[in-house]
mmCIF file with all atom_site columns, N, CA and C in Angstrom:
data_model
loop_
_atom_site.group_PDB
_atom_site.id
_atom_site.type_symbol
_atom_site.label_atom_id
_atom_site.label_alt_id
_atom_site.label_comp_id
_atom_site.label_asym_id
_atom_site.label_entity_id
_atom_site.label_seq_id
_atom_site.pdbx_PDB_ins_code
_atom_site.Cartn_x
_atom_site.Cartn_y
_atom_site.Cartn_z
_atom_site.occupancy
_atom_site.B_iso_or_equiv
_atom_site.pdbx_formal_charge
_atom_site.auth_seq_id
_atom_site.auth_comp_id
_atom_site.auth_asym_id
_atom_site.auth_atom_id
_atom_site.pdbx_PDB_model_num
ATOM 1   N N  . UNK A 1 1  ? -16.337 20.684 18.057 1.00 0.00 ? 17 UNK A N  1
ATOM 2   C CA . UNK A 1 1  ? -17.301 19.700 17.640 1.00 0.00 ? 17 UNK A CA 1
ATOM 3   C C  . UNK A 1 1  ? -17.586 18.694 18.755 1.00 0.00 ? 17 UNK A C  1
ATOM 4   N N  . UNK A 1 2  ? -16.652 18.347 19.561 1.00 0.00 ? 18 UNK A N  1
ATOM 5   C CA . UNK A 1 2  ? -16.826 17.483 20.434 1.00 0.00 ? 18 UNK A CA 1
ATOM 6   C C  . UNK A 1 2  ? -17.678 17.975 21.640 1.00 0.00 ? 18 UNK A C  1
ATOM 7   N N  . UNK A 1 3  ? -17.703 19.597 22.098 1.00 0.00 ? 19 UNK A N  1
ATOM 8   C CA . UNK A 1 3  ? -18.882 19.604 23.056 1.00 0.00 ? 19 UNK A CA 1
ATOM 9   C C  . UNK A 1 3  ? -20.482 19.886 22.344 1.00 0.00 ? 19 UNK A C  1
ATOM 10  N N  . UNK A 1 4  ? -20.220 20.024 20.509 1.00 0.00 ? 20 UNK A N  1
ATOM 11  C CA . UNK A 1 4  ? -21.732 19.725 20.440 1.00 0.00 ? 20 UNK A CA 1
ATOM 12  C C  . UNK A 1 4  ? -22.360 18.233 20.393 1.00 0.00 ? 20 UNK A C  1
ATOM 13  N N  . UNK A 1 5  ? -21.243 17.209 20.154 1.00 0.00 ? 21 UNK A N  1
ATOM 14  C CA . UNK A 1 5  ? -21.859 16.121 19.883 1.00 0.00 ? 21 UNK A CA 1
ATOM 15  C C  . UNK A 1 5  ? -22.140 15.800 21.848 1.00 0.00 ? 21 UNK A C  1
ATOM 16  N N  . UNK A 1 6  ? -21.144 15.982 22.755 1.00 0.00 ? 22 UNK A N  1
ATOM 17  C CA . UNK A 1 6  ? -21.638 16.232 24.319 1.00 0.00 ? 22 UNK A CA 1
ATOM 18  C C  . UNK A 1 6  ? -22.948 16.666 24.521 1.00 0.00 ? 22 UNK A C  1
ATOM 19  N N  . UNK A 1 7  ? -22.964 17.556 24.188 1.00 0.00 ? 23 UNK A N  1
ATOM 20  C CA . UNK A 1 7  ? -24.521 18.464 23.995 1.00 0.00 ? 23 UNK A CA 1
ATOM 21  C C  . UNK A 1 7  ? -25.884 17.729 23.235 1.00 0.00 ? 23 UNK A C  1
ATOM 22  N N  . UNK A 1 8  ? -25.516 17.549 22.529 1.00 0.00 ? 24 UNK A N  1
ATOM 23  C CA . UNK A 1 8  ? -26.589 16.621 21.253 1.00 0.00 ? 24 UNK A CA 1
ATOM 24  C C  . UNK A 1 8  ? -26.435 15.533 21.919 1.00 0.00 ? 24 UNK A C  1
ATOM 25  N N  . UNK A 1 9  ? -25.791 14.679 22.138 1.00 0.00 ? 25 UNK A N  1
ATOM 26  C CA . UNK A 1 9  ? -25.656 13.108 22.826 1.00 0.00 ? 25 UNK A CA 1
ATOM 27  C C  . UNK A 1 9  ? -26.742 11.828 21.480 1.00 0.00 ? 25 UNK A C  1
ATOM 28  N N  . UNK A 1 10 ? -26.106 12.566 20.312 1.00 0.00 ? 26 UNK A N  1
ATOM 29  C CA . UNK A 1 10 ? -27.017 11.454 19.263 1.00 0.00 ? 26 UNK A CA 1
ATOM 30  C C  . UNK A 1 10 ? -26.223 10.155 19.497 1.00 0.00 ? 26 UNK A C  1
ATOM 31  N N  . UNK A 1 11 ? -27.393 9.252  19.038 1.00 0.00 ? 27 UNK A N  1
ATOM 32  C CA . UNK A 1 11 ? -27.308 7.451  18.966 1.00 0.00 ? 27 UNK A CA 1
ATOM 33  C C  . UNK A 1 11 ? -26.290 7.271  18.639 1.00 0.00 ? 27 UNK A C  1
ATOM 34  N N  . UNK A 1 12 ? -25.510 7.761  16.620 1.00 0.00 ? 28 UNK A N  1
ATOM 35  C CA . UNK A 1 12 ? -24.435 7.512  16.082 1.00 0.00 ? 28 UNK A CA 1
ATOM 36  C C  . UNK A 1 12 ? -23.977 8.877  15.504 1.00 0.00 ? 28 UNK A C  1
ATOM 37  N N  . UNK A 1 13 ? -22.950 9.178  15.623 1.00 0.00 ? 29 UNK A N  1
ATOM 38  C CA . UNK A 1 13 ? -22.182 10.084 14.873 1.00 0.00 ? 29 UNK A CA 1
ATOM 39  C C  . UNK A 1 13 ? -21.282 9.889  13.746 1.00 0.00 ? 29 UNK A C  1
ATOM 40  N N  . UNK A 1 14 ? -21.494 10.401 12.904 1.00 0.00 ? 30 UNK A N  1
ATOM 41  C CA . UNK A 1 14 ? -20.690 9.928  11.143 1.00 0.00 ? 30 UNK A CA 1
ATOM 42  C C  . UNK A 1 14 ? -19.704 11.465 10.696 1.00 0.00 ? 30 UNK A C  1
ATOM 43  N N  . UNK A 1 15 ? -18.735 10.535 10.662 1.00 0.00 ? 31 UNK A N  1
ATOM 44  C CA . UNK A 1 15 ? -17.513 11.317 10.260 1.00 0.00 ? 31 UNK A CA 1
ATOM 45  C C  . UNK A 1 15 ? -16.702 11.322 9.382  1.00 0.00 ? 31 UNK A C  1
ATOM 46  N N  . UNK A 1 16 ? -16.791 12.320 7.962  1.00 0.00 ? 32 UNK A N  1
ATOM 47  C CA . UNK A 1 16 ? -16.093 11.969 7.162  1.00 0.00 ? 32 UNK A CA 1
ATOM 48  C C  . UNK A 1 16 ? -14.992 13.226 6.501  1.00 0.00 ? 32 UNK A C  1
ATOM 49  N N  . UNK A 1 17 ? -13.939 12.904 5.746  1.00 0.00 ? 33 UNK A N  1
ATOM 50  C CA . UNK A 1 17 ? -13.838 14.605 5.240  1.00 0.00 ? 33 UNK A CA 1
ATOM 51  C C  . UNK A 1 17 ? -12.655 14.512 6.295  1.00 0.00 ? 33 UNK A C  1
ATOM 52  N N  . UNK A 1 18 ? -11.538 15.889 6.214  1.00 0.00 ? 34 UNK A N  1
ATOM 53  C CA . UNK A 1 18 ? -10.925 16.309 6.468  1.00 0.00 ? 34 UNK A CA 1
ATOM 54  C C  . UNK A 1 18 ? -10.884 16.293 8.092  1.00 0.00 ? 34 UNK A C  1
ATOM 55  N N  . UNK A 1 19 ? -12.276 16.049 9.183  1.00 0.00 ? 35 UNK A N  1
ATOM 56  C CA . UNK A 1 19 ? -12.138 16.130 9.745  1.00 0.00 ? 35 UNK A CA 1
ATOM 57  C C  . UNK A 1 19 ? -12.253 14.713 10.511 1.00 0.00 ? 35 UNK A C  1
ATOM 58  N N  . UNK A 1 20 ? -12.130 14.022 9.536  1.00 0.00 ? 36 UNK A N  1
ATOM 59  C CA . UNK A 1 20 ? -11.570 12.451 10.187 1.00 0.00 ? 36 UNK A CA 1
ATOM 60  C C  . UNK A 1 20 ? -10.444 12.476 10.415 1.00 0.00 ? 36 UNK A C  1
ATOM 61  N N  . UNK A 1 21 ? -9.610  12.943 9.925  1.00 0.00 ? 37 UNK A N  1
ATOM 62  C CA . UNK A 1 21 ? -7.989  12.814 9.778  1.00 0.00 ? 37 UNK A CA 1
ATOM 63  C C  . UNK A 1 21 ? -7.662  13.568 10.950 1.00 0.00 ? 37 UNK A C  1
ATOM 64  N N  . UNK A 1 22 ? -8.241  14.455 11.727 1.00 0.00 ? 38 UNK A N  1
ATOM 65  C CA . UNK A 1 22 ? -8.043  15.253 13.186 1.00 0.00 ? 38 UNK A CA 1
ATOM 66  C C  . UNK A 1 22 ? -7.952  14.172 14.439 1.00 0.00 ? 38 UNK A C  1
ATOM 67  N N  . UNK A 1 23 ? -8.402  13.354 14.435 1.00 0.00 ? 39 UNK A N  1
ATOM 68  C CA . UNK A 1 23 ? -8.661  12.237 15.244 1.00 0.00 ? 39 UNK A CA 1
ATOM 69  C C  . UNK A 1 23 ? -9.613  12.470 16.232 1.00 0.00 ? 39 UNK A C  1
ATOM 70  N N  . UNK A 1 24 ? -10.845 13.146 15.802 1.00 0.00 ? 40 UNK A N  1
ATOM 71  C CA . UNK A 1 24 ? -12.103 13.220 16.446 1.00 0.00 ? 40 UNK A CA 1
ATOM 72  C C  . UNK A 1 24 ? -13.025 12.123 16.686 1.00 0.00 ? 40 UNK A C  1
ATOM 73  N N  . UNK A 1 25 ? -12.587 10.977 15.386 1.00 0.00 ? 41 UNK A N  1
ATOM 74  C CA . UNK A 1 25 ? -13.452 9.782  15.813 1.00 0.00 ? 41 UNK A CA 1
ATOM 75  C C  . UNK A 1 25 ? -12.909 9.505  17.198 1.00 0.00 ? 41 UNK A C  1
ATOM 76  N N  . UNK A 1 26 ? -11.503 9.549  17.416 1.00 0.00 ? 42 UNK A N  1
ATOM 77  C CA . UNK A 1 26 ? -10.834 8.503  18.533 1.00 0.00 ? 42 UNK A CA 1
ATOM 78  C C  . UNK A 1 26 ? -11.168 9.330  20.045 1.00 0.00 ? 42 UNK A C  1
ATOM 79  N N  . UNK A 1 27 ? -11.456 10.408 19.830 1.00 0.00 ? 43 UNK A N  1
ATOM 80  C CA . UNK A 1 27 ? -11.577 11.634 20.987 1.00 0.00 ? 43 UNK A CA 1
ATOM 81  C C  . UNK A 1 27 ? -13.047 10.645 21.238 1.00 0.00 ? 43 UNK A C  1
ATOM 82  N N  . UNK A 1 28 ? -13.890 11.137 20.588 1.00 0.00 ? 44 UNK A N  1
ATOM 83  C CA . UNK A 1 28 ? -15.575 10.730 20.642 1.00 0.00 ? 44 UNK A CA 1
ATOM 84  C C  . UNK A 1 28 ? -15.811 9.448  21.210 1.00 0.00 ? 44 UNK A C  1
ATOM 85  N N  . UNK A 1 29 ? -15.078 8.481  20.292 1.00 0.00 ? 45 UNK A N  1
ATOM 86  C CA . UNK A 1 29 ? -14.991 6.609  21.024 1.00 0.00 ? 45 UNK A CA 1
ATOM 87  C C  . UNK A 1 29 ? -14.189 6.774  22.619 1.00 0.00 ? 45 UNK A C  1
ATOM 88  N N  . UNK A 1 30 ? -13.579 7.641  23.080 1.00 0.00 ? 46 UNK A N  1
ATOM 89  C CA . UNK A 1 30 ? -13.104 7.233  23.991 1.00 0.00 ? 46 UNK A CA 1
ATOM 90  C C  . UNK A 1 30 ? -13.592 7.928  24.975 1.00 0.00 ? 46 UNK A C  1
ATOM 91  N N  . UNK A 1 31 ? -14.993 8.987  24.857 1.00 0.00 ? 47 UNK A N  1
ATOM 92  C CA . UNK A 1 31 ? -15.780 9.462  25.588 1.00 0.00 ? 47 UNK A CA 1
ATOM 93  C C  . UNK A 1 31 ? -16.986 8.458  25.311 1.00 0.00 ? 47 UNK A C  1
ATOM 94  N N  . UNK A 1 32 ? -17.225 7.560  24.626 1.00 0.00 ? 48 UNK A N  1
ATOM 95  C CA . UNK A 1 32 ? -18.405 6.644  24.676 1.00 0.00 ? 48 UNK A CA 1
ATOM 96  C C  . UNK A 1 32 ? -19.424 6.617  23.183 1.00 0.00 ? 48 UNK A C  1
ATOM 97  N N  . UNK A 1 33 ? -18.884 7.412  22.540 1.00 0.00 ? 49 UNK A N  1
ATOM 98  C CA . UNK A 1 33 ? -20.240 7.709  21.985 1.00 0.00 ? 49 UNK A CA 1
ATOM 99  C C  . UNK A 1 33 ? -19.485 6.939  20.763 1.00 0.00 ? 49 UNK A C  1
ATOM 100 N N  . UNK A 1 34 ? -20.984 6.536  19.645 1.00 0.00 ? 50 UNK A N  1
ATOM 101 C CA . UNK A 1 34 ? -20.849 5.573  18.815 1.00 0.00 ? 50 UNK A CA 1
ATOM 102 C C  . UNK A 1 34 ? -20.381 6.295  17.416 1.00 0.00 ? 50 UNK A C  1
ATOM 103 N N  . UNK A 1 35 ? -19.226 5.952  17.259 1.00 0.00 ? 51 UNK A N  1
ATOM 104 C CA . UNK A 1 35 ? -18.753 6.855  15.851 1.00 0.00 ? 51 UNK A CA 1
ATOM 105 C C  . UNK A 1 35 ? -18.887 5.946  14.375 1.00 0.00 ? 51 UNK A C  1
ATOM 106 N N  . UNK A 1 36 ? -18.834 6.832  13.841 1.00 0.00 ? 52 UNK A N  1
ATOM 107 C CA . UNK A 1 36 ? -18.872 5.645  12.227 1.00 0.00 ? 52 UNK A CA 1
ATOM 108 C C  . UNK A 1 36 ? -17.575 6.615  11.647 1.00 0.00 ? 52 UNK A C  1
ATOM 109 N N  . UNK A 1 37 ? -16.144 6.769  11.386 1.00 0.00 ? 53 UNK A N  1
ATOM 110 C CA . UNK A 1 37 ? -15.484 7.072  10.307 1.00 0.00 ? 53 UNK A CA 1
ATOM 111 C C  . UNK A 1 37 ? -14.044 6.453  10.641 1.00 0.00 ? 53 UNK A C  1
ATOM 112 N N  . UNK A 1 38 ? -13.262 7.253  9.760  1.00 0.00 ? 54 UNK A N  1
ATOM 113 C CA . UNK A 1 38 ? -11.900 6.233  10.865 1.00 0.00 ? 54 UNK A CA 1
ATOM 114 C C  . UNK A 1 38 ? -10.814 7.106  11.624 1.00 0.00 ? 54 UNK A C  1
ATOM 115 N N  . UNK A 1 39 ? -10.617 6.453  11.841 1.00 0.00 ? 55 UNK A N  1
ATOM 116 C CA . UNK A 1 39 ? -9.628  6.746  13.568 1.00 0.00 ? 55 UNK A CA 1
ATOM 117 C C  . UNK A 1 39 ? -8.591  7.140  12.800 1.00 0.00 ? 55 UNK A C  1
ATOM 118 N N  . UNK A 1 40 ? -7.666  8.138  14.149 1.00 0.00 ? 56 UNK A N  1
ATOM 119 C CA . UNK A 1 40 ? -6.809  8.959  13.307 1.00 0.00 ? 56 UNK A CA 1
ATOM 120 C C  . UNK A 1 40 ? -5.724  7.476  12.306 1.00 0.00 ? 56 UNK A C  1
ATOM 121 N N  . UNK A 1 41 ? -5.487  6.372  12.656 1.00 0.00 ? 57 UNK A N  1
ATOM 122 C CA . UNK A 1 41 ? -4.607  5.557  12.246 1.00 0.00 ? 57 UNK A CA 1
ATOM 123 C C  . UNK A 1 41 ? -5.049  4.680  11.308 1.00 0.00 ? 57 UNK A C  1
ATOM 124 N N  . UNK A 1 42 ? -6.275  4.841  11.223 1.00 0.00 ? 58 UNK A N  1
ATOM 125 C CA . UNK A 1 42 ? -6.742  4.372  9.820  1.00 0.00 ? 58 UNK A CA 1
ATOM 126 C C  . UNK A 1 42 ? -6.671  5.322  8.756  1.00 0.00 ? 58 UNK A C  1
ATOM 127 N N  . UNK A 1 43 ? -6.691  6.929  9.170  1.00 0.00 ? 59 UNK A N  1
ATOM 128 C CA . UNK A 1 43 ? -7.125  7.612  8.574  1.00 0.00 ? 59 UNK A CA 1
ATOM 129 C C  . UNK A 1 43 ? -5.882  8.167  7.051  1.00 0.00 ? 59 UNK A C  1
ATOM 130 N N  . UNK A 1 44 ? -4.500  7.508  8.172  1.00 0.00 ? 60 UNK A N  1
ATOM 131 C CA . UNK A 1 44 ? -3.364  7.441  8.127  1.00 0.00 ? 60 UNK A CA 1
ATOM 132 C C  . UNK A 1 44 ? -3.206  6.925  5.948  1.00 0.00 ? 60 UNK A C  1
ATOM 133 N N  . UNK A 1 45 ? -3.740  5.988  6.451  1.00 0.00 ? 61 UNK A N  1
ATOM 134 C CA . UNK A 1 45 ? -4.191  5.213  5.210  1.00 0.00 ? 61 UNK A CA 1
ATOM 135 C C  . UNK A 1 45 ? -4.812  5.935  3.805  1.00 0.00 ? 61 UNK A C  1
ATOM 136 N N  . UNK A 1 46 ? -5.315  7.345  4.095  1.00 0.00 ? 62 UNK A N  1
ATOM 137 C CA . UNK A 1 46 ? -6.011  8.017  3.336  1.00 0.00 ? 62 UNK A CA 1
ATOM 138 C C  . UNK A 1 46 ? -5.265  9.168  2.888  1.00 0.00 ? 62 UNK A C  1
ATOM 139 N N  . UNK A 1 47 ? -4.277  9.574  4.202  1.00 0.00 ? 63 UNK A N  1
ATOM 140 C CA . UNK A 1 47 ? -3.605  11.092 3.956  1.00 0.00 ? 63 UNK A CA 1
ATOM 141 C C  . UNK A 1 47 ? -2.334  10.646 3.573  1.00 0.00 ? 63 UNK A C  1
ATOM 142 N N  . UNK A 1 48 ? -1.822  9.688  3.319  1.00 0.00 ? 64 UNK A N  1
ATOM 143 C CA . UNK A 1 48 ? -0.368  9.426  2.953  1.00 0.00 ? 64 UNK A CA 1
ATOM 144 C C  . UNK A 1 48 ? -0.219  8.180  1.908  1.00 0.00 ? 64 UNK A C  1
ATOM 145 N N  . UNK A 1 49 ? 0.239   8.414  0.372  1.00 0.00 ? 65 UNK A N  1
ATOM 146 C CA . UNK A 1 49 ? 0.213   7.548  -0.137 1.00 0.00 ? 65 UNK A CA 1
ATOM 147 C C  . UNK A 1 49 ? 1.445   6.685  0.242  1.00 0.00 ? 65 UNK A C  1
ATOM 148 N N  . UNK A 1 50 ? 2.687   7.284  0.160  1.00 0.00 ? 66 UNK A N  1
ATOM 149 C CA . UNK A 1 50 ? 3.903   6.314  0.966  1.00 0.00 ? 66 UNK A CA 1
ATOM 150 C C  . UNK A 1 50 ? 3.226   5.513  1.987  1.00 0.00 ? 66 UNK A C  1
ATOM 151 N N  . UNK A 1 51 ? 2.486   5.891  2.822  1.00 0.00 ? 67 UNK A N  1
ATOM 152 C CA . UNK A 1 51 ? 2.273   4.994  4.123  1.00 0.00 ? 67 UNK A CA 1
ATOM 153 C C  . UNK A 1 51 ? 1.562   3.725  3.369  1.00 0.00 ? 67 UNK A C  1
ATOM 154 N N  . UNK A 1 52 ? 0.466   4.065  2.529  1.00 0.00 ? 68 UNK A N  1
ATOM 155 C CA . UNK A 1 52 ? -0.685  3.494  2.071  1.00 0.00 ? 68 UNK A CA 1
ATOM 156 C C  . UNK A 1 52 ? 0.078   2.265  1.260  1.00 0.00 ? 68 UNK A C  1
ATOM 157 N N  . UNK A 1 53 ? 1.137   2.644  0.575  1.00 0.00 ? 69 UNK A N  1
ATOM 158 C CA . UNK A 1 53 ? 2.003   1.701  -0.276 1.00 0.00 ? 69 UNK A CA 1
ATOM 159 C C  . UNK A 1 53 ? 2.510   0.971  0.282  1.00 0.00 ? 69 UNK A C  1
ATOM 160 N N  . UNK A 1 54 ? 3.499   1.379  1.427  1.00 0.00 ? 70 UNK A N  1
ATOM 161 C CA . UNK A 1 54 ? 4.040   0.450  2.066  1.00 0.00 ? 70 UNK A CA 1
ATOM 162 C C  . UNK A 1 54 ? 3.367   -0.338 2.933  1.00 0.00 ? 70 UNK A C  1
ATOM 163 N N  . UNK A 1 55 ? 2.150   -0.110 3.591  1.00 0.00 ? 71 UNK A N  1
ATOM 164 C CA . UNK A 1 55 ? 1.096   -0.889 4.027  1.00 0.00 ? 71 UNK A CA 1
ATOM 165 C C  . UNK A 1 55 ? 0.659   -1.811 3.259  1.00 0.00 ? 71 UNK A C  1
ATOM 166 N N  . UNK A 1 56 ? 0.399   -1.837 2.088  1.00 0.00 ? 72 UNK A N  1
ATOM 167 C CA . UNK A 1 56 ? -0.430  -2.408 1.157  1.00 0.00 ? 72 UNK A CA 1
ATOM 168 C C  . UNK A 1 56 ? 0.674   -3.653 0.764  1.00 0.00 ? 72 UNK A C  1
ATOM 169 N N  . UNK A 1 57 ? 2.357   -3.218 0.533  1.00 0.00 ? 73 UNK A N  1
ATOM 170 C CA . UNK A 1 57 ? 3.258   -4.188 0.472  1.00 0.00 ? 73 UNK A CA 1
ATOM 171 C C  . UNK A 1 57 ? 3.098   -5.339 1.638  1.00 0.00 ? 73 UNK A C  1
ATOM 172 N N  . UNK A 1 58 ? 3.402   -4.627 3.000  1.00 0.00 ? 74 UNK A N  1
ATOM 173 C CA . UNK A 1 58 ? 3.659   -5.513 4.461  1.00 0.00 ? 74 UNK A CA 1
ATOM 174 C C  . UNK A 1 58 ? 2.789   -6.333 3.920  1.00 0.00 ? 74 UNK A C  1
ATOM 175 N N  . UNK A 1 59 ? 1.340   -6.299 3.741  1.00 0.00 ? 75 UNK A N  1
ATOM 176 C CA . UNK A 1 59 ? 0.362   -6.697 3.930  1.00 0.00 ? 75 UNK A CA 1
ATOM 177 C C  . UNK A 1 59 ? 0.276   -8.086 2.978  1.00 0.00 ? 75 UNK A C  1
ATOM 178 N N  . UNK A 1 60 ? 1.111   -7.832 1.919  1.00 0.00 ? 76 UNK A N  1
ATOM 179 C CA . UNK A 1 60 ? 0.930   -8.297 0.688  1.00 0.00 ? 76 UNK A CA 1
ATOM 180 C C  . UNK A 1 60 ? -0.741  -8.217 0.029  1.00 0.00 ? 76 UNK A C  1
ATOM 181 N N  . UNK A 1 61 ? -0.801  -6.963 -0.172 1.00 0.00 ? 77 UNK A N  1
ATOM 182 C CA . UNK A 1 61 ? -1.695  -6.594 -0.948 1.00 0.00 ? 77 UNK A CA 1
ATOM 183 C C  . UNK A 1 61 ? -2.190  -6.223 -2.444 1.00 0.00 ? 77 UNK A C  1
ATOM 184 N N  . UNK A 1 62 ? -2.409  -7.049 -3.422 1.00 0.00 ? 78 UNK A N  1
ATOM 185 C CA . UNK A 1 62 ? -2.028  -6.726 -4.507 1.00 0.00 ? 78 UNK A CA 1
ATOM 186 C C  . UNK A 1 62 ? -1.891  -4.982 -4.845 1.00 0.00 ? 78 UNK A C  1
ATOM 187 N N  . UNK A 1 63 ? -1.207  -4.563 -5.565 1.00 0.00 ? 79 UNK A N  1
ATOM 188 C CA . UNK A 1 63 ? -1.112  -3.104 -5.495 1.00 0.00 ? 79 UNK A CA 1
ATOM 189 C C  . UNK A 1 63 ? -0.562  -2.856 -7.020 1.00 0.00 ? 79 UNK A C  1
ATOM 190 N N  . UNK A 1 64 ? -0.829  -1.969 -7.403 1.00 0.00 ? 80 UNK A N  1
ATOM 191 C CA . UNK A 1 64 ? 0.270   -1.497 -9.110 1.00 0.00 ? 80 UNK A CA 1
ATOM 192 C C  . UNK A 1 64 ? 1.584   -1.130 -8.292 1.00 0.00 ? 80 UNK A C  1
ATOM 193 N N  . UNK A 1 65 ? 2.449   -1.630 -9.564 1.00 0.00 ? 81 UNK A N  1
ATOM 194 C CA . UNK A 1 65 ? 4.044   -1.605 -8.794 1.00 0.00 ? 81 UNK A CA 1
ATOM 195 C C  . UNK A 1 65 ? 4.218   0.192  -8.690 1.00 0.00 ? 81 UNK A C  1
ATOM 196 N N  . UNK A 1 66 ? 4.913   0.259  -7.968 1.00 0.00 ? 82 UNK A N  1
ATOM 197 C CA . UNK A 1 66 ? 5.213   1.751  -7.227 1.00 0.00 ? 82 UNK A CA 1
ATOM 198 C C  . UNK A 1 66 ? 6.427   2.031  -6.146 1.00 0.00 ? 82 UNK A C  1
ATOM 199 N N  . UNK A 1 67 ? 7.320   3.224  -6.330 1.00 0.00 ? 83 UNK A N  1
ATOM 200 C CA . UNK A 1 67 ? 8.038   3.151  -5.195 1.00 0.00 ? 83 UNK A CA 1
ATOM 201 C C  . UNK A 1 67 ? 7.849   4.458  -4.838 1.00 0.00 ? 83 UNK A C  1
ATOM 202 N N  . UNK A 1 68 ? 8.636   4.715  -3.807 1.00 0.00 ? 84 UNK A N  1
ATOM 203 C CA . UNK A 1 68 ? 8.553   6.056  -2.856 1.00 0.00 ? 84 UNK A CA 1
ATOM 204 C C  . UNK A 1 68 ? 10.135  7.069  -3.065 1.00 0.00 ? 84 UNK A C  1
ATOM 205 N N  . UNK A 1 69 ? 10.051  7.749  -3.508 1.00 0.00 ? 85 UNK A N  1
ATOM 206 C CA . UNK A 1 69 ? 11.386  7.907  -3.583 1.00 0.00 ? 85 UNK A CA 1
ATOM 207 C C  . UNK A 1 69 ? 11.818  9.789  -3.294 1.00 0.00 ? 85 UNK A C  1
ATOM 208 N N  . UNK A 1 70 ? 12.828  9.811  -2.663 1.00 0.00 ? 86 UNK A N  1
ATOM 209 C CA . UNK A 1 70 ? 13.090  11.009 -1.839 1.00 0.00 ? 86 UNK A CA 1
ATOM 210 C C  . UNK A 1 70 ? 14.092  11.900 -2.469 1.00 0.00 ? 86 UNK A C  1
ATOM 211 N N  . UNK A 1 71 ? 13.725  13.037 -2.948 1.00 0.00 ? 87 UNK A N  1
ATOM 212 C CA . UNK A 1 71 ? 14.618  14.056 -3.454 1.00 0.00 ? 87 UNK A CA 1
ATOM 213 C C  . UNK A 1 71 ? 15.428  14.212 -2.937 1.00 0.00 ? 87 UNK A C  1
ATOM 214 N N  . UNK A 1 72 ? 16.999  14.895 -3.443 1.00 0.00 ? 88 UNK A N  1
ATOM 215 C CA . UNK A 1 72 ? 17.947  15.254 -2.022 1.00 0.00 ? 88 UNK A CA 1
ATOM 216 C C  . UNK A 1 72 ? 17.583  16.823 -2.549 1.00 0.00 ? 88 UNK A C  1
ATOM 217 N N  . UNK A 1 73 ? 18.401  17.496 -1.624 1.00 0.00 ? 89 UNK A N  1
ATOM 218 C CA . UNK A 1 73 ? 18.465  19.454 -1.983 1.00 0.00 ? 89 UNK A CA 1
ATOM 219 C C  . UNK A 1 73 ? 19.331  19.382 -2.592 1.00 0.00 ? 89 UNK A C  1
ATOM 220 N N  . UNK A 1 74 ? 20.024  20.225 -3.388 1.00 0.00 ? 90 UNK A N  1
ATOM 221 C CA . UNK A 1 74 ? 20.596  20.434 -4.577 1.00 0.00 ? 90 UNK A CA 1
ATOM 222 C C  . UNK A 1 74 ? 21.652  21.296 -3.934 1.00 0.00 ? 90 UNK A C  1
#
């Protein structure tokens, strides 16, 4: 994708979907070109609810109470 948007050279490029989470916005911004979706470390925020929770705590973000909690093997 990145040598068609090279190729195409459009104004803004919009990125959403599964292939935000690849970190193609951050590839694209750091060749110049104007992206709209989020970066792999925002994206972070979307593919992981543990992360998203405990972010949302640091942050003090109101949130529904919730914990994270880790199976052992049996």
């Amino acid at each position: 994708m990145v040598k068609v948007v090279e190729a195409e050279q459009p104004d803004l490029t919009l990125w959403a979907g599964i292939a935000a989470f690849t970190g193609i916005v951050d590839v694209l911004q750091t060749r110049g070109f104007r992206v709209f979706g989020p970066t792999r470390a925002a994206a972070k925020l979307e593919s992981s609810k543990a992360f998203a929770k405990r972010f949302l705590q640091r942050h003090n973000i109101p949130r529904p109470t919730s914990g994270v909690h880790h199976v052992g093997r049996a």
